[in-house]
XYZ file of C-alpha atoms in Angstrom:
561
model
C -29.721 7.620 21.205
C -28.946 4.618 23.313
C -25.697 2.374 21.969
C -24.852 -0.693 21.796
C -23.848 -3.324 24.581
C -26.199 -4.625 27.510
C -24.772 -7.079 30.832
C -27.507 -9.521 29.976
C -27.657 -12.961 28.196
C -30.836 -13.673 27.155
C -32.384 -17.329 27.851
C -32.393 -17.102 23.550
C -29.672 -16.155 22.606
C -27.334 -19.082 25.023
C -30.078 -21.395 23.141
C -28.934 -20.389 19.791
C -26.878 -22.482 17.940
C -26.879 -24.860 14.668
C -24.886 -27.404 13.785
C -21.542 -27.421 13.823
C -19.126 -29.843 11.586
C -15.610 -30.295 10.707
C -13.362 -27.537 8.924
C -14.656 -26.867 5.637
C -13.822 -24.590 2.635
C -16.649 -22.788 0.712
C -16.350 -21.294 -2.275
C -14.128 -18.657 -3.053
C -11.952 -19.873 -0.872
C -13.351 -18.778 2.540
C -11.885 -21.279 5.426
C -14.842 -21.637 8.004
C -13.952 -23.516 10.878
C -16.148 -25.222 13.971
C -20.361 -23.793 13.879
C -21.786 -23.975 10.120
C -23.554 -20.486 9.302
C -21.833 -18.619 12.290
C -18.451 -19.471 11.820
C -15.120 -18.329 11.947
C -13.331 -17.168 8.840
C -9.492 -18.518 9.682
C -7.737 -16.393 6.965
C -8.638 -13.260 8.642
C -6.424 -14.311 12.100
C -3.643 -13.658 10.440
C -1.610 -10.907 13.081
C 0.376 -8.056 11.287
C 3.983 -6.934 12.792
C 2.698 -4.291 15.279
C 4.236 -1.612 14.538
C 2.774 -2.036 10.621
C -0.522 -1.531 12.257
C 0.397 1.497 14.313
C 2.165 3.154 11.104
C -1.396 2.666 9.072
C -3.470 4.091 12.360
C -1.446 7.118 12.480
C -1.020 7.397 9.189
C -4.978 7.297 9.447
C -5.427 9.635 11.965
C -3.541 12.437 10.199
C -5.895 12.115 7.911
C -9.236 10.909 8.916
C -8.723 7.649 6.740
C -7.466 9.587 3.829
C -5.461 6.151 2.750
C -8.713 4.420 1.253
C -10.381 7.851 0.026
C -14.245 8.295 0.336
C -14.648 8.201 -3.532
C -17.325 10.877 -3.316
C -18.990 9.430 -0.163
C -18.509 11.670 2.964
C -17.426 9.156 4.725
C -16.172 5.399 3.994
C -18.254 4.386 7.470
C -20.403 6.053 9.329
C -21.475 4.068 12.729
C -24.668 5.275 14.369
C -24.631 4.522 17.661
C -20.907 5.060 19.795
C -21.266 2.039 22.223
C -18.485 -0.456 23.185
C -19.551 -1.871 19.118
C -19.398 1.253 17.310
C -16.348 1.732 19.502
C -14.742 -1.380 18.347
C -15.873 -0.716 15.099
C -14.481 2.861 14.899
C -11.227 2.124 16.128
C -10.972 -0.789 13.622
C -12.008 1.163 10.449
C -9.522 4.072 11.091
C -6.699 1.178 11.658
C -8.219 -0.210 8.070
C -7.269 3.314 6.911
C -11.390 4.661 6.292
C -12.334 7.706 6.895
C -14.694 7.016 9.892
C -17.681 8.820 11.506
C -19.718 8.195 14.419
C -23.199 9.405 15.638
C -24.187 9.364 18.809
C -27.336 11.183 20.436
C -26.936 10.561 23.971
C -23.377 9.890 25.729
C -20.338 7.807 24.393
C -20.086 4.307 25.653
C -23.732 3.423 25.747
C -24.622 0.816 27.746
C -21.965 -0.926 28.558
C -20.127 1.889 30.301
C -22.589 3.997 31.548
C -25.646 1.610 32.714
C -24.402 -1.443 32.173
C -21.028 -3.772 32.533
C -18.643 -0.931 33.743
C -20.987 0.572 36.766
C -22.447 -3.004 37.686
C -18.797 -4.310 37.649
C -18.081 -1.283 40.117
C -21.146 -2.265 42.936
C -19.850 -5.650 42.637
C -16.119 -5.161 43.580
C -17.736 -3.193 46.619
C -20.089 -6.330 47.350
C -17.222 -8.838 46.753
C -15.174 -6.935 49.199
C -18.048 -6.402 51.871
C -18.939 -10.380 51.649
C -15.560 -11.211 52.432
C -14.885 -8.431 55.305
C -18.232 -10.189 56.779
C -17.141 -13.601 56.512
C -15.712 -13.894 60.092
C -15.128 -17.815 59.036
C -13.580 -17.237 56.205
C -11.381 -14.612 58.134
C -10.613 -16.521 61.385
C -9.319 -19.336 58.099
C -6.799 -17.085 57.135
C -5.413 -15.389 60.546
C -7.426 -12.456 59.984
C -9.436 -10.317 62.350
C -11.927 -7.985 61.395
C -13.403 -5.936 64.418
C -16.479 -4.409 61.858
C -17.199 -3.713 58.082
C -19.502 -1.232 56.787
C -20.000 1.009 54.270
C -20.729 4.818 52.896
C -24.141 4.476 50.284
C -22.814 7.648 48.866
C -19.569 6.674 48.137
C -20.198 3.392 46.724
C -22.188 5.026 44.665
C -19.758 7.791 43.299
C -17.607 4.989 42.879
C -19.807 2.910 40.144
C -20.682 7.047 38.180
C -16.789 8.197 38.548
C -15.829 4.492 36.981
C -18.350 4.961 34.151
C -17.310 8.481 33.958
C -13.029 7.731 33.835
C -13.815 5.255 30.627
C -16.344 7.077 28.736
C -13.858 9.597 28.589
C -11.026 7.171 27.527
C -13.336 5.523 25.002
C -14.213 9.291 23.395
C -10.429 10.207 23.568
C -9.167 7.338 21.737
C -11.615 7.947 19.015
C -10.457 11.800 19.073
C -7.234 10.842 19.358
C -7.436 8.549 15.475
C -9.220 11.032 13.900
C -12.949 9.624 14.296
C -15.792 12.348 13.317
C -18.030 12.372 16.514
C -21.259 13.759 15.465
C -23.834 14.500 17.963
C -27.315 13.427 17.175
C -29.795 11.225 16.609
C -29.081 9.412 13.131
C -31.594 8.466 10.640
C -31.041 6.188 7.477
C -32.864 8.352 5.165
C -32.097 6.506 1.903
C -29.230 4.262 0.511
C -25.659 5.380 1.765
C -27.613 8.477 3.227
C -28.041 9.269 6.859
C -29.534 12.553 8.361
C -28.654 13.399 12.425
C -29.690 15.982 14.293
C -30.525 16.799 18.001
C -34.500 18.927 18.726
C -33.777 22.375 18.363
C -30.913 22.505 15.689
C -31.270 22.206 12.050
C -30.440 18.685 10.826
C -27.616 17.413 8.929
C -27.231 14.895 5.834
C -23.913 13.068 4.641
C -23.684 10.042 2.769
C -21.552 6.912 3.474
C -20.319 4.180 1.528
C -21.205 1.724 4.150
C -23.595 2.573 7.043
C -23.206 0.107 10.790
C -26.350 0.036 12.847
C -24.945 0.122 16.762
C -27.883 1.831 18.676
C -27.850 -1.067 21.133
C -30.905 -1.778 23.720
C -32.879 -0.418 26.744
C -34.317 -2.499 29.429
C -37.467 -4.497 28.748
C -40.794 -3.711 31.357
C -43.451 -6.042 30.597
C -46.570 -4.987 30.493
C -48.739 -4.424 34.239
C -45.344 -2.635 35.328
C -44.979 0.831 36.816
C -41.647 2.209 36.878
C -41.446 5.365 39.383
C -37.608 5.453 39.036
C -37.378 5.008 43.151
C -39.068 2.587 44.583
C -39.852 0.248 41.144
C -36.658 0.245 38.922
C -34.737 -1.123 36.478
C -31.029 -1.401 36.284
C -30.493 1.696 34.633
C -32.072 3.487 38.099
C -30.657 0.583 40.194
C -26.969 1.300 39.225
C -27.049 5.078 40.877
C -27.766 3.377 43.952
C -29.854 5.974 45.328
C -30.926 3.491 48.116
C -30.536 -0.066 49.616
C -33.716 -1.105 50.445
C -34.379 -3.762 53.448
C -36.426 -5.921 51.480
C -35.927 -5.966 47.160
C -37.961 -8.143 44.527
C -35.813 -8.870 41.208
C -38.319 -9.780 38.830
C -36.132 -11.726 36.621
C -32.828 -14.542 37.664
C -31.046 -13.956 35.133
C -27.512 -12.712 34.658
C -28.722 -9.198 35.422
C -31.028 -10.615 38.596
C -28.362 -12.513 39.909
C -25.634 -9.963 39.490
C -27.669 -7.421 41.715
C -28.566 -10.085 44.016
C -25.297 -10.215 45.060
C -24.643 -6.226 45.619
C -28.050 -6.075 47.598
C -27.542 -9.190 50.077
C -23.790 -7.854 50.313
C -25.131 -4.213 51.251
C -27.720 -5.966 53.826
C -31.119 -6.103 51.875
C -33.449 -9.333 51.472
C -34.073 -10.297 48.213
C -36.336 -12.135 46.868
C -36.898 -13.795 43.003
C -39.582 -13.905 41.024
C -38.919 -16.213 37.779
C -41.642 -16.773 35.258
C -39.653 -20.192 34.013
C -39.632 -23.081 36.846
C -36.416 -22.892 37.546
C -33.856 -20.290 38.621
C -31.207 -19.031 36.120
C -32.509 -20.081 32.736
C -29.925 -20.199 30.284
C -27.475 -21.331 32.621
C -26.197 -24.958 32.243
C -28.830 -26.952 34.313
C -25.663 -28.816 36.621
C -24.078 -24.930 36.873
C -27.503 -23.346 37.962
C -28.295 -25.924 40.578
C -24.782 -25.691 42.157
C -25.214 -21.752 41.867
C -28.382 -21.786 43.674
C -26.605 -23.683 46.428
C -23.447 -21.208 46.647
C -25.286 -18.176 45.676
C -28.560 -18.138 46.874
C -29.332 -20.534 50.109
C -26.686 -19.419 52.101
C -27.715 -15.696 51.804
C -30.996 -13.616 52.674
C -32.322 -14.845 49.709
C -35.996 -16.421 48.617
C -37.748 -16.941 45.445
C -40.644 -17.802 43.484
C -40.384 -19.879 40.264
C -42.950 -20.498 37.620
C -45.263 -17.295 38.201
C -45.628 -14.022 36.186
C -45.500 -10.395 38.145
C -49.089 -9.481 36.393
C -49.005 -5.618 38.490
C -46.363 -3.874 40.424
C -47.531 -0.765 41.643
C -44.719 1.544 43.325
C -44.794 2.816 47.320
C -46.518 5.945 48.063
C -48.583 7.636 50.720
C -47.101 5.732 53.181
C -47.637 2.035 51.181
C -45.264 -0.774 50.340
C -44.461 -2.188 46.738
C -47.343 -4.314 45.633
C -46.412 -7.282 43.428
C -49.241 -9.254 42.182
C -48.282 -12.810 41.130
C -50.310 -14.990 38.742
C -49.231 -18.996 37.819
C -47.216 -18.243 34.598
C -49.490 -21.359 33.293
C -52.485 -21.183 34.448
C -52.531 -17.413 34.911
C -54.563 -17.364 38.015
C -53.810 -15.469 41.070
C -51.286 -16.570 43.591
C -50.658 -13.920 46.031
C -49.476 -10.730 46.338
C -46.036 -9.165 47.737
C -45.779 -6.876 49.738
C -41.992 -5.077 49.700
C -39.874 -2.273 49.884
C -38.739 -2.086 46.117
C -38.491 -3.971 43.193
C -35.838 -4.315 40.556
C -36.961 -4.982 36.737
C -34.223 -7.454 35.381
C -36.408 -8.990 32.516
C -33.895 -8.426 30.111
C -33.413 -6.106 27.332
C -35.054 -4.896 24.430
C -33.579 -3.702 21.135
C -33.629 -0.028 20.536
C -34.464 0.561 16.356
C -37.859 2.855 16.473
C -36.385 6.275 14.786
C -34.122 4.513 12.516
C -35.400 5.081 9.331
C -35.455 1.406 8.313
C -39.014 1.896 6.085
C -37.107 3.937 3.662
C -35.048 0.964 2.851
C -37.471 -1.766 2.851
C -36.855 -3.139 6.294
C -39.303 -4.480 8.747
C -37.731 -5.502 12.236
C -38.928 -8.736 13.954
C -39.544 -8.602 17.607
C -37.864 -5.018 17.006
C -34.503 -6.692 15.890
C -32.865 -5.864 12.593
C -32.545 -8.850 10.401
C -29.355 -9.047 9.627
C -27.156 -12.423 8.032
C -23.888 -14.121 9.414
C -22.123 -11.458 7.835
C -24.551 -8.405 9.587
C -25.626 -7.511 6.386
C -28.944 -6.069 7.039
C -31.594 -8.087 5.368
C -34.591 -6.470 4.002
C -38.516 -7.122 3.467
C -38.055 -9.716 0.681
C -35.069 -11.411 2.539
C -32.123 -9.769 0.295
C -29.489 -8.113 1.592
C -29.304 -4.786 1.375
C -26.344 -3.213 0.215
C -23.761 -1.445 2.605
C -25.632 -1.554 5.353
C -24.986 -3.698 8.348
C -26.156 -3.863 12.075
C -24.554 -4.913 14.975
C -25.308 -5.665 18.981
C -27.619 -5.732 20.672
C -30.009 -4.142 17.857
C -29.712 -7.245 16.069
C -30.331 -9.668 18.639
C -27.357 -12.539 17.579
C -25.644 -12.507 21.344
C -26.671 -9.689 23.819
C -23.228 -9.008 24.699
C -20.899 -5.722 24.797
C -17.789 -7.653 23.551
C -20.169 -9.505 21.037
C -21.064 -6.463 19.792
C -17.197 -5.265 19.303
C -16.424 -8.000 17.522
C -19.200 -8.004 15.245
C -18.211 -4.710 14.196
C -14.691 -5.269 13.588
C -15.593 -8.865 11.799
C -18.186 -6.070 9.752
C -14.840 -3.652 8.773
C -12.742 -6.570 7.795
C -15.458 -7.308 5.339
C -15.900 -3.899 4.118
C -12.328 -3.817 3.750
C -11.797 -7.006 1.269
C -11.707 -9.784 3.487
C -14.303 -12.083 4.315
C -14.837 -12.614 7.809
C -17.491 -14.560 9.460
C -17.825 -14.756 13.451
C -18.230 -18.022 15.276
C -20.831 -16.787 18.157
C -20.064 -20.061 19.469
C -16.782 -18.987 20.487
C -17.879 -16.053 22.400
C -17.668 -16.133 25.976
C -20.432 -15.347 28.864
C -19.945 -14.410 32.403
C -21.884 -13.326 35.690
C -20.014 -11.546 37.970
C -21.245 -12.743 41.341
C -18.833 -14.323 44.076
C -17.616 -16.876 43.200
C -18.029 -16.128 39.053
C -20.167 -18.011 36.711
C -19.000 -17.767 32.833
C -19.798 -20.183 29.990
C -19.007 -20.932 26.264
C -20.568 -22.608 23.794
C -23.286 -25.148 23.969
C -24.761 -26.209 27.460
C -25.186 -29.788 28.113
C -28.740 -30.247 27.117
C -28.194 -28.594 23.792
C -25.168 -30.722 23.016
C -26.978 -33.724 23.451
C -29.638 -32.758 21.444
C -27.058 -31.464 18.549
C -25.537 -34.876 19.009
C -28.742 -36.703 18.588
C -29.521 -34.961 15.564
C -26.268 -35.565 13.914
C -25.466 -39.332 15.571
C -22.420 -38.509 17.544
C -21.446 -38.751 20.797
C -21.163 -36.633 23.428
C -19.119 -36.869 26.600
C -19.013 -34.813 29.802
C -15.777 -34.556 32.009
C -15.869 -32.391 35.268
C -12.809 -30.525 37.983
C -12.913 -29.257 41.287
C -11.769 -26.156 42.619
C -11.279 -27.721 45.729
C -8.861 -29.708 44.536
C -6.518 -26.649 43.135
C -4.039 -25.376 45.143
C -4.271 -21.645 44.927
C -8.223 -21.777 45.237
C -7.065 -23.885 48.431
C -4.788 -20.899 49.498
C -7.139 -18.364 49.043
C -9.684 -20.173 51.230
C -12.076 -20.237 47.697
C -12.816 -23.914 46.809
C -16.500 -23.711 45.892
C -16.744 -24.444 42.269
C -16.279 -26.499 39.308
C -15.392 -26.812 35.900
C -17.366 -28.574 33.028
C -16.180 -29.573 29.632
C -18.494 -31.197 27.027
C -16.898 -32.245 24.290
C -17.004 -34.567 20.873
C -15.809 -38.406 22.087
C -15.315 -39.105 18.389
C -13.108 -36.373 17.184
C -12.138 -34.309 20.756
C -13.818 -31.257 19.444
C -14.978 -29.049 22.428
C -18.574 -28.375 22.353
C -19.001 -26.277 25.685
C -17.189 -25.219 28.815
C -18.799 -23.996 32.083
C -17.371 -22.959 35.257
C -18.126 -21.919 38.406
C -15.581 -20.308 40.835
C -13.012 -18.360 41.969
C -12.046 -15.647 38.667
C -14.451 -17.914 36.442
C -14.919 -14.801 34.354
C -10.780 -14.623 33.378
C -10.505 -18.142 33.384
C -12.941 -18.792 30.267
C -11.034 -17.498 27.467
C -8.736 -20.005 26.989
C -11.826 -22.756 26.185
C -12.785 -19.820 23.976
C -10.344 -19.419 22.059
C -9.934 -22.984 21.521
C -13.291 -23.511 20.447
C -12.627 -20.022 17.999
C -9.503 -21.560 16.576
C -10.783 -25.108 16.347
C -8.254 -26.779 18.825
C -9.496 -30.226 20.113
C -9.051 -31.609 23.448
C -6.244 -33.956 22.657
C -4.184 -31.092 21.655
C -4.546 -28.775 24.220
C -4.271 -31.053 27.185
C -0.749 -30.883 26.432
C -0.651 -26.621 26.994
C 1.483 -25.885 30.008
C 0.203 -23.881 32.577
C 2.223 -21.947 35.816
C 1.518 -23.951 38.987
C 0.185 -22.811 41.408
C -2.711 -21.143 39.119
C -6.255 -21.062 39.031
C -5.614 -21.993 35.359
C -4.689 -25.624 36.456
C -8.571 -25.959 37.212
C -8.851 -25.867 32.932
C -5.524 -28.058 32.697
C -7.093 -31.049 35.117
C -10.329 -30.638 33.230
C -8.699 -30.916 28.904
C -6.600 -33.382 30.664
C -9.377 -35.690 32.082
C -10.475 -35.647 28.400
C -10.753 -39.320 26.423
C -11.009 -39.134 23.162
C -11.690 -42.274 20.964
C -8.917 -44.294 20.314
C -7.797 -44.087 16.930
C -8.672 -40.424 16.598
C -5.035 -38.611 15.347
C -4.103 -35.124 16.642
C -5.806 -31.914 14.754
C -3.309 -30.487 12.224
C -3.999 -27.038 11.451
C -3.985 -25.388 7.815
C -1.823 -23.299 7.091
C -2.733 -19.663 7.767
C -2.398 -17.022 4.517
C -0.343 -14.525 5.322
């Protein structure tokens, strides 16, 4: 069974996003802070001493969750699906003190570690390293010489599977190691608390649960008119082996996934080019980010692309032929022409992977293939009520398309099943694109903000930094990039932050955690950070913040201990 956690960012999911308001209590005392419906239950950030937490995991482990007892249930949780969200999940519930299971019927880590974020993340330190050794410029800048780069296909490749392999193993270990059941199979909700898992060939196996988290994750999406041979027409399951680098590559699809591998194939010495169905490159990205990536990430490099036109056909090379792409007006849907290239990569995103699950025994109907599930994950059924102990996160439920989104879900999903209300703020949640430079994101974009703010009659203001104006970007010869902060003029709360640059990707979380924890600009403009740092970029940028005059600093509640 696949598991939960993709790479991609769907155009829908970055577009998601209600309305957010001031810190509010609802009743029975739940604090929610910053986006209404998706928000952030404050009570539950309270940290425990560490070593309290350690003494109840152990204490766990010696017992498989023996502190909360099962009550007659099997198992307090059971988690089908052992991705980087059951993971997260697991490793949470055991800590909780529940006596925690697992299924998985394929390998541990899912995705995320073994076609997704941990391989990818592999071919791109190889690409980032090979577009630097070929950057004479950039080397001659430094005092460097470089007589000639190249590299072994074989043992890039072994790099990307021994990477996946190394955590996969850590991720199954440090379930072992807290006393997590893994069982091996594919699970099936057969009836309340009840699951059944099995694998073809071996009698199958019931237990029952007192609550029961959906993490079986996603598999890439292949629109229809799209024949994937595994070689020649691919999608980045295949593509991550790296069985070949072609001379000449079509990624159908700019997206984070596209525009990831765009970068490992023009680094490796293949021509790409894009075909994008929406009339612009990068949708989802923040229109000012995508046009300045398309300038540092796409014209300077072997790189072309067609916008606003569907791939109707691909038919893979044989006997001797090239790729065919047909390509239709995604409007009209007449013909345009037809490609003719050495391979083509399938980045159209993902789709989520429920068929097998069992959900017509409980009175659940997917949409689009997504579990319905509420701000909580409870899963929702046909006649839109929750259905008890049962809860889905990930990709499978379609919220964010993240692997960390996923994780967090399911940990927000054990502190509820453990007494205390929790409620993530997807809001908060941080995006990134590994290319070179980076390109990561959180919250709203621009557009969306300004529509939000014309909605609700507030106003919006937009404040922008340089990298070239930061001094270790400077000394590392990197100063292509920017960072963008839109905010609330009338109370300083921060709405979005993009950036674009030099370790984008580390540099996001502190605008996410200040969006998670409700801090407004005119509060942390006055955060300290090391000089000379990359961090300064974010400094500058909270700093160049004006907030209305009048407006007092944000005083924080209290947190219950």
């Amino acid at each position: 069974m696949q598991s939960t956690a993709a790479v991609s960012l769907s155009a829908s999911a970055i577009a998601g996003g209600g309305a957010r308001s001031e810190a509010t209590r609802r009743p029975g005392g739940l604090r929610v802070c910053g986006l209404r419906g998706e928000a952030l239950a404050c009570p539950s950030l309270r940290i425990s001493p560490v070593p309290a937490r350690l003494a109840v995991a152990r204490a766990a482990a010696a017992t498989n969750g023996a502190v909360a007892g099962s009550g007659g249930f099997d198992y307090d949780l059971v988690i089908i699906g052992a991705g980087v969200g059951g993971h997260g999940a697991a490793l949470h519930a055991v800590e909780e003190g529940l006596k925690t299971a697992i299924i998985e019927g394929d390998v541990v880590g899912g995705t995320c570690v073994n076609r997704g974020c941990v391989p990818s993340k592999a071919l791109l330190a190889v690409s980032g390293r090979m577009r630097e050794l070929h950057d004479e410029h950039h080397m001659k800048s430094l005092g460097l010489q470089v007589s000639s780069a190249g590299y072994d296909r074989q043992a890039v490749a072994d790099h990307a599977n021994n990477l996946a392999s190394k955590i996969r193993s850590n991720l199954t270990n440090s379930m072992k190691a807290l006393g997590v059941d893994i069982l091996t199979g594919v699970g099936t909700i057969v009836g309340k608390q009840k699951v059944r898992y099995g694998k073809a060939g071996l009698p199958d196996k019931e237990i029952t649960a007192r609550n029961i988290i959906i993490a079986t994750g996603s598999t890439p999406f292949v629109p229809k008119g799209i024949e994937i041979d595994g070689k020649t027409v691919f999608t980045s399951d295949h593509a991550l082996k790296l069985e070949s680098v072609p001379d000449w590559i079509a990624i159908v699809g700019s997206g984070y996934i596209g525009l990831e591998f765009s970068d490992v194939y023009t680094a490796l010495g293949s021509e790409v080019t894009f075909v994008e169905a929406l009339d612009q490159l990068m949708p989802g990205f923040d229109p000012e980010i995508a046009k300045l990536a398309q300038r540092v990430l796409i014209n300077p490099r072997k790189i072309d692309y067609h916008t606003g036109v569907f791939a109707s056909k691909i038919t893979p090379a044989k006997d001797g032929k090239p790729v065919f792409i047909e390509l239709i007006d995604a409007k009209t849907k007449e013909h345009k022409e037809t490609l003719e290239v050495d391979a083509a990569l399938i980045a159209t995103g993902r789709a989520p992977f429920t068929k097998g699950l069992g959900l017509e025994n409980i009175n659940v109907v997917t949409q689009r293939g997504f579990v319905p599930v509420d701000e909580r994950m409870r899963v929702m059924d046909a006649d839109g009520n929750v259905v008890p102990n049962l809860y889905c996160i990930g990709d499978a439920n379609g919220k964010l398309m993240l692997a960390h989104a996923a994780s967090a879900q399911g940990i927000s999903v054990v502190e509820q099943i453990s007494g205390k209300d929790h409620i993530l703020n997807h809001l908060s949640i941080p995006a990134a694109c590994f290319t070179h430079p980076e390109i990561s994101m959180v919250g709203l974009t621009e557009p969306q903000a300004r529509e939000q703010a014309d909605k609700e009659g507030f106003e919006v203001d937009v404040v922008k930094t340089s990298f070239k104006a930061n001094t270790k970007a400077l000394a590392e010869n990197e100063g292509d990039g920017i960072a963008k902060l839109i905010y609330r003029r009338d109370t300083g709360e921060i709405l979005g932050v993009h950036i674009l640059g030099l370790h984008a990707a580390d540099l996001i979380h502190e605008a996410s955690n200040a969006i998670a924890l409700g801090t407004r600009v005119q509060d942390i403009k006055f955060a300290v950070h090391a000089h000379p740092t990359l961090s300064e970029v974010l400094d500058e940028l909270f700093k160049a913040a004006k907030v209305n005059s009048g407006v007092s600093h944000s005083v924080n509640e209290p947190v219950a201990a």
